[in-house]
PDB file of C-alpha atoms in Angstrom:
ATOM      1  CA  MET A 211       0.010   0.021   0.006  1.00  0.00           C
ATOM      2  CA  SER A 212       1.518   3.299  -1.062  1.00  0.00           C
ATOM      3  CA  LYS A 213       1.537   6.469   0.938  1.00  0.00           C
ATOM      4  CA  LYS A 214       0.659   9.861  -0.305  1.00  0.00           C
ATOM      5  CA  GLY A 215       4.197  11.125   0.117  1.00  0.00           C
ATOM      6  CA  ASP A 216       5.588   8.293  -2.038  1.00  0.00           C
ATOM      7  CA  THR A 217       4.126   9.756  -5.251  1.00  0.00           C
ATOM      8  CA  ALA A 218       7.021  12.205  -5.565  1.00  0.00           C
ATOM      9  CA  HIS A 219       9.307   9.434  -6.818  1.00  0.00           C
ATOM     10  CA  ALA A 220       6.696   7.394  -8.680  1.00  0.00           C
ATOM     11  CA  PRO A 221       7.286   6.678 -12.388  1.00  0.00           C
ATOM     12  CA  ILE A 222       5.841   9.419 -14.585  1.00  0.00           C
ATOM     13  CA  THR A 223       3.131   8.091 -16.943  1.00  0.00           C
ATOM     14  CA  ALA A 224       0.761   9.795 -19.302  1.00  0.00           C
ATOM     15  CA  THR A 225      -2.805   8.669 -19.997  1.00  0.00           C
ATOM     16  CA  GLY A 226      -3.869  11.452 -22.309  1.00  0.00           C
ATOM     17  CA  PRO A 227      -2.789  14.762 -23.943  1.00  0.00           C
ATOM     18  CA  ASP A 228      -3.251  16.759 -20.755  1.00  0.00           C
ATOM     19  CA  ASP A 229      -1.207  14.243 -18.752  1.00  0.00           C
ATOM     20  CA  ALA A 230       1.493  14.219 -21.409  1.00  0.00           C
ATOM     21  CA  ARG A 231       1.739  18.020 -21.293  1.00  0.00           C
ATOM     22  CA  HIS A 232       1.782  17.984 -17.502  1.00  0.00           C
ATOM     23  CA  ASN A 233       4.508  15.288 -17.380  1.00  0.00           C
ATOM     24  CA  GLY A 234       6.500  17.131 -20.064  1.00  0.00           C
ATOM     25  CA  GLY A 235       6.404  20.294 -17.987  1.00  0.00           C
ATOM     26  CA  LEU A 236       7.373  18.386 -14.862  1.00  0.00           C
ATOM     27  CA  MET A 237      10.364  16.809 -16.582  1.00  0.00           C
ATOM     28  CA  TRP A 238      11.520  20.275 -17.737  1.00  0.00           C
ATOM     29  CA  LYS A 239      11.424  21.465 -14.108  1.00  0.00           C
ATOM     30  CA  ILE A 240      13.282  18.385 -12.890  1.00  0.00           C
ATOM     31  CA  ASP A 241      15.917  18.773 -15.619  1.00  0.00           C
ATOM     32  CA  LEU A 242      16.371  22.450 -14.779  1.00  0.00           C
ATOM     33  CA  ARG A 243      16.852  21.681 -11.117  1.00  0.00           C
ATOM     34  CA  ALA A 244      19.280  18.834 -11.973  1.00  0.00           C
ATOM     35  CA  THR A 245      21.121  21.227 -14.313  1.00  0.00           C
ATOM     36  CA  LEU A 246      21.476  23.733 -11.459  1.00  0.00           C
ATOM     37  CA  ILE A 247      22.983  21.045  -9.226  1.00  0.00           C
ATOM     38  CA  LEU A 248      25.409  19.888 -11.888  1.00  0.00           C
ATOM     39  CA  THR A 249      26.342  23.491 -12.858  1.00  0.00           C
ATOM     40  CA  LEU A 250      27.177  24.386  -9.265  1.00  0.00           C
ATOM     41  CA  ALA A 251      29.300  21.240  -9.003  1.00  0.00           C
ATOM     42  CA  CYS A 252      31.089  22.194 -12.216  1.00  0.00           C
ATOM     43  CA  VAL A 253      31.795  25.688 -10.837  1.00  0.00           C
ATOM     44  CA  LEU A 254      33.588  24.041  -7.897  1.00  0.00           C
ATOM     45  CA  GLY A 255      35.429  21.841 -10.352  1.00  0.00           C
ATOM     46  CA  SER A 256      36.576  24.778 -12.428  1.00  0.00           C
ATOM     47  CA  LEU A 257      37.800  26.679  -9.354  1.00  0.00           C
ATOM     48  CA  SER A 258      39.734  23.590  -8.210  1.00  0.00           C
ATOM     49  CA  ILE A 259      42.047  23.720 -11.261  1.00  0.00           C
ATOM     50  CA  MET A 260      42.662  27.440 -11.197  1.00  0.00           C
ATOM     51  CA  PRO A 261      46.153  27.029  -9.634  1.00  0.00           C
ATOM     52  CA  ALA A 262      47.092  24.801 -12.605  1.00  0.00           C
ATOM     53  CA  VAL A 263      45.611  27.318 -15.048  1.00  0.00           C
ATOM     54  CA  VAL A 264      47.546  30.178 -13.482  1.00  0.00           C
ATOM     55  CA  ALA A 265      50.779  28.156 -13.642  1.00  0.00           C
ATOM     56  CA  ALA A 266      50.136  27.218 -17.305  1.00  0.00           C
ATOM     57  CA  ARG A 267      49.435  30.842 -18.264  1.00  0.00           C
ATOM     58  CA  ALA A 268      52.624  31.978 -16.492  1.00  0.00           C
ATOM     59  CA  ARG A 269      54.612  29.589 -18.674  1.00  0.00           C
ATOM     60  CA  VAL A 270      53.399  31.137 -21.901  1.00  0.00           C
ATOM     61  CA  ASP A 271      52.681  34.727 -20.834  1.00  0.00           C
ATOM     62  CA  ALA A 272      54.538  36.624 -18.182  1.00  0.00           C
ATOM     63  CA  ALA A 273      51.842  39.298 -17.976  1.00  0.00           C
ATOM     64  CA  ALA A 274      49.434  37.636 -15.614  1.00  0.00           C
ATOM     65  CA  LEU A 275      45.768  38.656 -15.575  1.00  0.00           C
ATOM     66  CA  PRO A 276      44.245  39.942 -12.315  1.00  0.00           C
ATOM     67  CA  TRP A 277      43.052  37.130 -10.101  1.00  0.00           C
ATOM     68  CA  TRP A 278      39.460  38.368 -10.168  1.00  0.00           C
ATOM     69  CA  GLU A 279      39.400  38.230 -13.945  1.00  0.00           C
ATOM     70  CA  LEU A 280      40.797  34.689 -14.061  1.00  0.00           C
ATOM     71  CA  TYR A 281      38.432  33.329 -11.429  1.00  0.00           C
ATOM     72  CA  GLY A 282      35.476  35.316 -12.753  1.00  0.00           C
ATOM     73  CA  SER A 283      35.948  33.949 -16.251  1.00  0.00           C
ATOM     74  CA  ALA A 284      36.221  30.421 -14.832  1.00  0.00           C
ATOM     75  CA  VAL A 285      32.896  30.774 -13.078  1.00  0.00           C
ATOM     76  CA  LEU A 286      31.247  32.380 -16.114  1.00  0.00           C
ATOM     77  CA  ASN A 287      32.555  29.725 -18.507  1.00  0.00           C
ATOM     78  CA  SER A 288      31.359  27.000 -16.130  1.00  0.00           C
ATOM     79  CA  VAL A 289      27.844  28.392 -15.994  1.00  0.00           C
ATOM     80  CA  ILE A 290      27.592  28.747 -19.751  1.00  0.00           C
ATOM     81  CA  LEU A 291      29.513  25.738 -21.092  1.00  0.00           C
ATOM     82  CA  PHE A 292      28.816  23.142 -18.444  1.00  0.00           C
ATOM     83  CA  GLY A 293      25.343  24.417 -17.703  1.00  0.00           C
ATOM     84  CA  LEU A 294      24.304  23.997 -21.275  1.00  0.00           C
ATOM     85  CA  ALA A 295      26.099  20.639 -21.530  1.00  0.00           C
ATOM     86  CA  ALA A 296      24.292  19.382 -18.398  1.00  0.00           C
ATOM     87  CA  PHE A 297      20.801  20.462 -19.527  1.00  0.00           C
ATOM     88  CA  PHE A 298      21.026  19.187 -23.105  1.00  0.00           C
ATOM     89  CA  GLY A 299      22.871  16.087 -21.938  1.00  0.00           C
ATOM     90  CA  LEU A 300      20.055  15.224 -19.544  1.00  0.00           C
ATOM     91  CA  ARG A 301      17.464  15.746 -22.267  1.00  0.00           C
ATOM     92  CA  ALA A 302      19.464  13.759 -24.855  1.00  0.00           C
ATOM     93  CA  ALA A 303      20.082  10.915 -22.428  1.00  0.00           C
ATOM     94  CA  ARG A 304      16.355  10.540 -21.732  1.00  0.00           C
ATOM     95  CA  ALA A 305      15.482  10.701 -25.392  1.00  0.00           C
ATOM     96  CA  ALA A 306      18.195   8.101 -26.184  1.00  0.00           C
ATOM     97  CA  GLY A 307      17.036   5.755 -23.455  1.00  0.00           C
ATOM     98  CA  LEU A 308      20.223   6.185 -21.366  1.00  0.00           C
ATOM     99  CA  LYS A 309      20.327   6.525 -17.581  1.00  0.00           C
ATOM    100  CA  GLY A 310      21.635  10.120 -17.560  1.00  0.00           C
ATOM    101  CA  ALA A 311      22.294  11.183 -13.981  1.00  0.00           C
ATOM    102  CA  PRO A 312      19.954   9.045 -11.864  1.00  0.00           C
ATOM    103  CA  LEU A 313      21.100  10.219  -8.420  1.00  0.00           C
ATOM    104  CA  VAL A 314      21.155  13.909  -9.322  1.00  0.00           C
ATOM    105  CA  THR A 315      17.759  13.529 -10.932  1.00  0.00           C
ATOM    106  CA  GLN A 316      16.429  12.029  -7.732  1.00  0.00           C
ATOM    107  CA  TRP A 317      17.851  14.965  -5.775  1.00  0.00           C
ATOM    108  CA  ALA A 318      16.085  17.277  -8.237  1.00  0.00           C
ATOM    109  CA  GLY A 319      12.726  15.662  -7.386  1.00  0.00           C
ATOM    110  CA  GLY A 320      12.644  12.999 -10.106  1.00  0.00           C
ATOM    111  CA  GLU A 321      12.272   9.249  -9.979  1.00  0.00           C
ATOM    112  CA  LYS A 322      14.085   7.399  -7.222  1.00  0.00           C
ATOM    113  CA  ALA A 323      17.538   6.203  -8.312  1.00  0.00           C
ATOM    114  CA  PRO A 324      18.388   2.483  -8.097  1.00  0.00           C
ATOM    115  CA  PRO A 325      20.884   1.391  -5.418  1.00  0.00           C
ATOM    116  CA  LEU A 326      24.325   2.564  -6.602  1.00  0.00           C
ATOM    117  CA  LEU A 327      26.695   1.633  -3.776  1.00  0.00           C
ATOM    118  CA  GLY A 328      27.890  -1.488  -5.552  1.00  0.00           C
ATOM    119  CA  ALA A 329      28.232   0.401  -8.788  1.00  0.00           C
ATOM    120  CA  PHE A 330      30.313   3.080  -7.063  1.00  0.00           C
ATOM    121  CA  ILE A 331      32.662   0.460  -5.516  1.00  0.00           C
ATOM    122  CA  LEU A 332      33.084  -1.192  -8.904  1.00  0.00           C
ATOM    123  CA  SER A 333      33.621   2.180 -10.607  1.00  0.00           C
ATOM    124  CA  ALA A 334      36.252   3.215  -8.095  1.00  0.00           C
ATOM    125  CA  GLY A 335      38.125  -0.061  -8.602  1.00  0.00           C
ATOM    126  CA  LEU A 336      38.036   0.142 -12.365  1.00  0.00           C
ATOM    127  CA  GLY A 337      39.084   3.814 -12.224  1.00  0.00           C
ATOM    128  CA  ILE A 338      42.162   2.950 -10.156  1.00  0.00           C
ATOM    129  CA  VAL A 339      43.090   0.182 -12.586  1.00  0.00           C
ATOM    130  CA  ALA A 340      42.601   2.559 -15.554  1.00  0.00           C
ATOM    131  CA  GLY A 341      44.662   5.293 -13.862  1.00  0.00           C
ATOM    132  CA  ALA A 342      47.511   2.876 -13.165  1.00  0.00           C
ATOM    133  CA  ALA A 343      47.396   1.708 -16.818  1.00  0.00           C
ATOM    134  CA  VAL A 344      47.599   5.317 -17.998  1.00  0.00           C
ATOM    135  CA  PHE A 345      50.582   6.147 -15.786  1.00  0.00           C
ATOM    136  CA  LEU A 346      52.532   3.002 -16.647  1.00  0.00           C
ATOM    137  CA  SER A 347      51.755   3.304 -20.331  1.00  0.00           C
ATOM    138  CA  ASP A 348      52.921   6.896 -20.366  1.00  0.00           C
ATOM    139  CA  LEU A 349      56.116   6.049 -18.535  1.00  0.00           C
ATOM    140  CA  TYR A 350      57.155   2.851 -20.307  1.00  0.00           C
ATOM    141  CA  ILE A 351      55.565   3.106 -23.733  1.00  0.00           C
ATOM    142  CA  PHE A 352      55.255   6.734 -24.701  1.00  0.00           C
ATOM    143  CA  HIS A 353      58.361   7.786 -22.808  1.00  0.00           C
ATOM    144  CA  SER A 354      60.153   4.451 -22.994  1.00  0.00           C
ATOM    145  CA  GLY A 355      61.022   4.527 -19.328  1.00  0.00           C
ATOM    146  CA  THR A 356      62.895   7.815 -19.638  1.00  0.00           C
ATOM    147  CA  SER A 357      62.472  10.815 -17.389  1.00  0.00           C
ATOM    148  CA  ALA A 358      60.613  12.970 -19.887  1.00  0.00           C
ATOM    149  CA  ALA A 359      57.412  12.650 -17.917  1.00  0.00           C
ATOM    150  CA  THR A 360      59.278  13.299 -14.707  1.00  0.00           C
ATOM    151  CA  HIS A 361      60.599  16.655 -15.880  1.00  0.00           C
ATOM    152  CA  ALA A 362      57.070  17.898 -16.652  1.00  0.00           C
ATOM    153  CA  ALA A 363      55.834  16.473 -13.357  1.00  0.00           C
ATOM    154  CA  SER A 364      58.586  18.144 -11.402  1.00  0.00           C
ATOM    155  CA  ASP A 365      57.808  21.482 -13.009  1.00  0.00           C
ATOM    156  CA  THR A 366      54.198  21.143 -11.969  1.00  0.00           C
ATOM    157  CA  ALA A 367      55.169  20.010  -8.498  1.00  0.00           C
ATOM    158  CA  ALA A 368      57.176  23.212  -8.069  1.00  0.00           C
ATOM    159  CA  THR A 369      53.994  25.286  -8.196  1.00  0.00           C
ATOM    160  CA  LEU A 370      51.291  22.878  -7.117  1.00  0.00           C
ATOM    161  CA  SER A 371      51.084  20.516  -4.174  1.00  0.00           C
ATOM    162  CA  PHE A 372      50.185  16.886  -4.656  1.00  0.00           C
ATOM    163  CA  PHE A 373      46.846  17.409  -2.938  1.00  0.00           C
ATOM    164  CA  GLU A 374      45.946  20.388  -5.143  1.00  0.00           C
ATOM    165  CA  ASN A 375      46.567  18.307  -8.231  1.00  0.00           C
ATOM    166  CA  LEU A 376      44.551  15.449  -6.801  1.00  0.00           C
ATOM    167  CA  LEU A 377      41.696  17.758  -5.854  1.00  0.00           C
ATOM    168  CA  GLY A 378      41.605  19.191  -9.341  1.00  0.00           C
ATOM    169  CA  GLY A 379      41.555  15.683 -10.798  1.00  0.00           C
ATOM    170  CA  PHE A 380      38.736  14.637  -8.504  1.00  0.00           C
ATOM    171  CA  LEU A 381      36.538  17.644  -9.059  1.00  0.00           C
ATOM    172  CA  TYR A 382      37.272  18.923 -12.530  1.00  0.00           C
ATOM    173  CA  GLY A 383      38.064  15.531 -14.021  1.00  0.00           C
ATOM    174  CA  GLY A 384      35.366  13.664 -12.201  1.00  0.00           C
ATOM    175  CA  ILE A 385      32.610  16.250 -12.588  1.00  0.00           C
ATOM    176  CA  ASN A 386      33.236  18.765 -15.369  1.00  0.00           C
ATOM    177  CA  GLU A 387      34.812  16.452 -17.904  1.00  0.00           C
ATOM    178  CA  GLU A 388      32.204  13.741 -17.300  1.00  0.00           C
ATOM    179  CA  VAL A 389      29.307  16.165 -17.626  1.00  0.00           C
ATOM    180  CA  LEU A 390      30.761  17.393 -20.937  1.00  0.00           C
ATOM    181  CA  MET A 391      32.077  14.159 -22.507  1.00  0.00           C
ATOM    182  CA  ARG A 392      29.762  11.467 -21.177  1.00  0.00           C
ATOM    183  CA  LEU A 393      26.475  13.153 -20.178  1.00  0.00           C
ATOM    184  CA  PHE A 394      26.484  15.525 -23.149  1.00  0.00           C
ATOM    185  CA  VAL A 395      28.701  14.230 -25.971  1.00  0.00           C
ATOM    186  CA  LEU A 396      28.051  10.491 -25.526  1.00  0.00           C
ATOM    187  CA  SER A 397      24.309  11.000 -25.022  1.00  0.00           C
ATOM    188  CA  VAL A 398      23.954  13.262 -28.054  1.00  0.00           C
ATOM    189  CA  LEU A 399      25.908  10.779 -30.155  1.00  0.00           C
ATOM    190  CA  VAL A 400      23.625   7.915 -29.169  1.00  0.00           C
ATOM    191  CA  TYR A 401      20.522   9.988 -29.670  1.00  0.00           C
ATOM    192  CA  LEU A 402      21.521  11.251 -33.133  1.00  0.00           C
ATOM    193  CA  GLY A 403      22.894   7.864 -34.136  1.00  0.00           C
ATOM    194  CA  GLY A 404      19.598   6.234 -33.347  1.00  0.00           C
ATOM    195  CA  PHE A 405      18.103   7.835 -36.419  1.00  0.00           C
ATOM    196  CA  VAL A 406      20.713   5.989 -38.527  1.00  0.00           C
ATOM    197  CA  ALA A 407      21.277   2.721 -36.676  1.00  0.00           C
ATOM    198  CA  GLY A 408      17.607   2.090 -36.030  1.00  0.00           C
ATOM    199  CA  ARG A 409      16.093   0.618 -32.882  1.00  0.00           C
ATOM    200  CA  THR A 410      17.207  -3.031 -33.131  1.00  0.00           C
ATOM    201  CA  PRO A 411      19.168  -4.358 -30.137  1.00  0.00           C
ATOM    202  CA  ARG A 412      22.188  -5.217 -32.311  1.00  0.00           C
ATOM    203  CA  GLY A 413      22.183  -1.840 -34.006  1.00  0.00           C
ATOM    204  CA  ARG A 414      21.832  -0.054 -30.681  1.00  0.00           C
ATOM    205  CA  GLY A 415      24.701  -2.024 -29.169  1.00  0.00           C
ATOM    206  CA  ILE A 416      26.993  -1.138 -32.049  1.00  0.00           C
ATOM    207  CA  LEU A 417      25.873   2.479 -31.850  1.00  0.00           C
ATOM    208  CA  ILE A 418      26.628   2.741 -28.113  1.00  0.00           C
ATOM    209  CA  ALA A 419      30.048   1.156 -28.616  1.00  0.00           C
ATOM    210  CA  ILE A 420      30.896   3.659 -31.338  1.00  0.00           C
ATOM    211  CA  ALA A 421      29.639   6.551 -29.223  1.00  0.00           C
ATOM    212  CA  ILE A 422      31.810   5.404 -26.278  1.00  0.00           C
ATOM    213  CA  VAL A 423      34.884   5.274 -28.496  1.00  0.00           C
ATOM    214  CA  LEU A 424      34.187   8.633 -30.144  1.00  0.00           C
ATOM    215  CA  ALA A 425      33.613  10.365 -26.820  1.00  0.00           C
ATOM    216  CA  ALA A 426      36.834   8.834 -25.487  1.00  0.00           C
ATOM    217  CA  VAL A 427      38.814  10.034 -28.511  1.00  0.00           C
ATOM    218  CA  GLY A 428      37.269  13.537 -28.197  1.00  0.00           C
ATOM    219  CA  PHE A 429      38.191  13.459 -24.554  1.00  0.00           C
ATOM    220  CA  GLY A 430      41.795  12.845 -25.454  1.00  0.00           C
ATOM    221  CA  LEU A 431      41.876  15.553 -28.112  1.00  0.00           C
ATOM    222  CA  ALA A 432      40.351  18.054 -25.673  1.00  0.00           C
ATOM    223  CA  HIS A 433      43.550  17.791 -23.590  1.00  0.00           C
ATOM    224  CA  LEU A 434      45.767  19.097 -26.404  1.00  0.00           C
ATOM    225  CA  PRO A 435      45.317  22.854 -25.636  1.00  0.00           C
ATOM    226  CA  ILE A 436      46.753  22.513 -22.133  1.00  0.00           C
ATOM    227  CA  THR A 437      49.464  20.168 -23.498  1.00  0.00           C
ATOM    228  CA  ALA A 438      50.407  22.865 -25.985  1.00  0.00           C
ATOM    229  CA  THR A 439      51.465  25.100 -23.083  1.00  0.00           C
ATOM    230  CA  MET A 440      54.083  22.471 -22.039  1.00  0.00           C
ATOM    231  CA  THR A 441      55.406  21.052 -25.309  1.00  0.00           C
ATOM    232  CA  GLU A 442      55.128  21.211 -29.062  1.00  0.00           C
ATOM    233  CA  ILE A 443      52.136  19.407 -30.548  1.00  0.00           C
ATOM    234  CA  THR A 444      53.290  16.594 -32.840  1.00  0.00           C
ATOM    235  CA  PRO A 445      51.518  13.517 -34.255  1.00  0.00           C
ATOM    236  CA  PHE A 446      53.192  11.502 -31.461  1.00  0.00           C
ATOM    237  CA  ILE A 447      51.794  13.864 -28.807  1.00  0.00           C
ATOM    238  CA  VAL A 448      48.327  13.658 -30.353  1.00  0.00           C
ATOM    239  CA  LEU A 449      48.495   9.837 -30.366  1.00  0.00           C
ATOM    240  CA  ARG A 450      49.639   9.897 -26.708  1.00  0.00           C
ATOM    241  CA  ALA A 451      46.768  12.175 -25.687  1.00  0.00           C
ATOM    242  CA  VAL A 452      44.160  10.031 -27.435  1.00  0.00           C
ATOM    243  CA  VAL A 453      45.435   6.724 -26.147  1.00  0.00           C
ATOM    244  CA  LEU A 454      46.153   7.715 -22.532  1.00  0.00           C
ATOM    245  CA  ASN A 455      43.018   9.811 -21.981  1.00  0.00           C
ATOM    246  CA  GLY A 456      41.044   7.303 -24.077  1.00  0.00           C
ATOM    247  CA  ILE A 457      41.719   4.572 -21.506  1.00  0.00           C
ATOM    248  CA  VAL A 458      39.953   6.534 -18.776  1.00  0.00           C
ATOM    249  CA  GLY A 459      37.313   7.803 -21.245  1.00  0.00           C
ATOM    250  CA  ALA A 460      36.429   4.291 -22.419  1.00  0.00           C
ATOM    251  CA  VAL A 461      36.053   2.945 -18.878  1.00  0.00           C
ATOM    252  CA  ALA A 462      33.947   5.982 -17.887  1.00  0.00           C
ATOM    253  CA  GLY A 463      31.860   5.581 -21.011  1.00  0.00           C
ATOM    254  CA  VAL A 464      30.955   1.980 -20.305  1.00  0.00           C
ATOM    255  CA  LEU A 465      30.090   2.818 -16.708  1.00  0.00           C
ATOM    256  CA  TYR A 466      28.019   5.797 -17.825  1.00  0.00           C
ATOM    257  CA  VAL A 467      25.941   3.626 -20.112  1.00  0.00           C
ATOM    258  CA  ARG A 468      25.588   0.920 -17.476  1.00  0.00           C
ATOM    259  CA  TYR A 469      24.961   2.964 -14.351  1.00  0.00           C
ATOM    260  CA  GLY A 470      24.818   6.666 -15.181  1.00  0.00           C
ATOM    261  CA  LEU A 471      26.876   9.839 -14.813  1.00  0.00           C
ATOM    262  CA  GLU A 472      27.660   9.380 -11.110  1.00  0.00           C
ATOM    263  CA  ALA A 473      29.388   6.049 -11.612  1.00  0.00           C
ATOM    264  CA  ALA A 474      31.452   7.519 -14.511  1.00  0.00           C
ATOM    265  CA  ALA A 475      32.423  10.459 -12.283  1.00  0.00           C
ATOM    266  CA  VAL A 476      33.576   8.096  -9.540  1.00  0.00           C
ATOM    267  CA  SER A 477      35.731   6.078 -11.915  1.00  0.00           C
ATOM    268  CA  HIS A 478      37.285   9.198 -13.464  1.00  0.00           C
ATOM    269  CA  ALA A 479      38.038  10.697 -10.056  1.00  0.00           C
ATOM    270  CA  ALA A 480      39.551   7.436  -8.813  1.00  0.00           C
ATOM    271  CA  ALA A 481      41.804   7.216 -11.874  1.00  0.00           C
ATOM    272  CA  HIS A 482      43.632  10.271 -10.657  1.00  0.00           C
ATOM    273  CA  ILE A 483      44.793   8.508  -7.474  1.00  0.00           C
ATOM    274  CA  PRO A 484      47.430   6.267  -9.148  1.00  0.00           C
ATOM    275  CA  MET A 485      48.226   8.898 -11.757  1.00  0.00           C
ATOM    276  CA  GLN A 486      48.974  11.651  -9.268  1.00  0.00           C
ATOM    277  CA  THR A 487      50.671   9.298  -6.830  1.00  0.00           C
ATOM    278  CA  GLY A 488      52.971   8.083  -9.604  1.00  0.00           C
ATOM    279  CA  VAL A 489      53.832  11.633 -10.564  1.00  0.00           C
ATOM    280  CA  LEU A 490      54.638  12.459  -6.946  1.00  0.00           C
ATOM    281  CA  VAL A 491      56.933   9.422  -6.609  1.00  0.00           C
ATOM    282  CA  LEU A 492      58.787  10.305  -9.836  1.00  0.00           C
ATOM    283  CA  ALA A 493      59.190  13.913  -8.728  1.00  0.00           C
ATOM    284  CA  LEU A 494      60.783  12.943  -5.393  1.00  0.00           C
TER     285      LEU A 494
END
């Protein structure tokens, strides 16, 4: 027997045109509230990497901008870029039949999310494995065991503490990049691809796999601008960015499709633990 208060998290169904319009309006409100939650989280994520941004700018331009301009632009860009990505990502995920952000949607007044503790534990474990694979691949494959990575790491360590780097990886990597690349890009790819691949289970499976790979590749390419402040961009550097970031992106993509944004965020954040720890060890 259900209670009156339980209806807040009941599945939304429509029995006629009026109900459909009502439910459509309700979902808009839920998505807007969920977007606000995600946008505020992304603002925190953007602020967490500002020390790294300031250090990167100092390497290429000695004339530093006022702190209020740097931080103000970070907040404004977060509200515009990640706010739009969150809203349209949530809409695209629902239209594509993906899970979107189940826990955040619940917090925004939507349907109750399924139990996610087990998914979070699995995601953290896979993220740590992926992060270790990234670090070891970078050290022994792309740098052939030389100290090239160490020099860049030591330069960063001179201006940033280990915990500041880790915090930036947790917040910006786990939240901002996942909102943009998984919630938005991957969801939109699946939604748009559905018009081509059709609705068959086999076609949808292939479509989702392609979307995961494309989002992971895009995730790698998105790191090239910051890489350009440290070294010259060559085909080798592009390959390195795609492969290394693609490892984390692919794992996060699979978890996003299976469990939703929050699980992808946990895996991405956890991946920074072995990566930043390895950098710290090399810099010692």
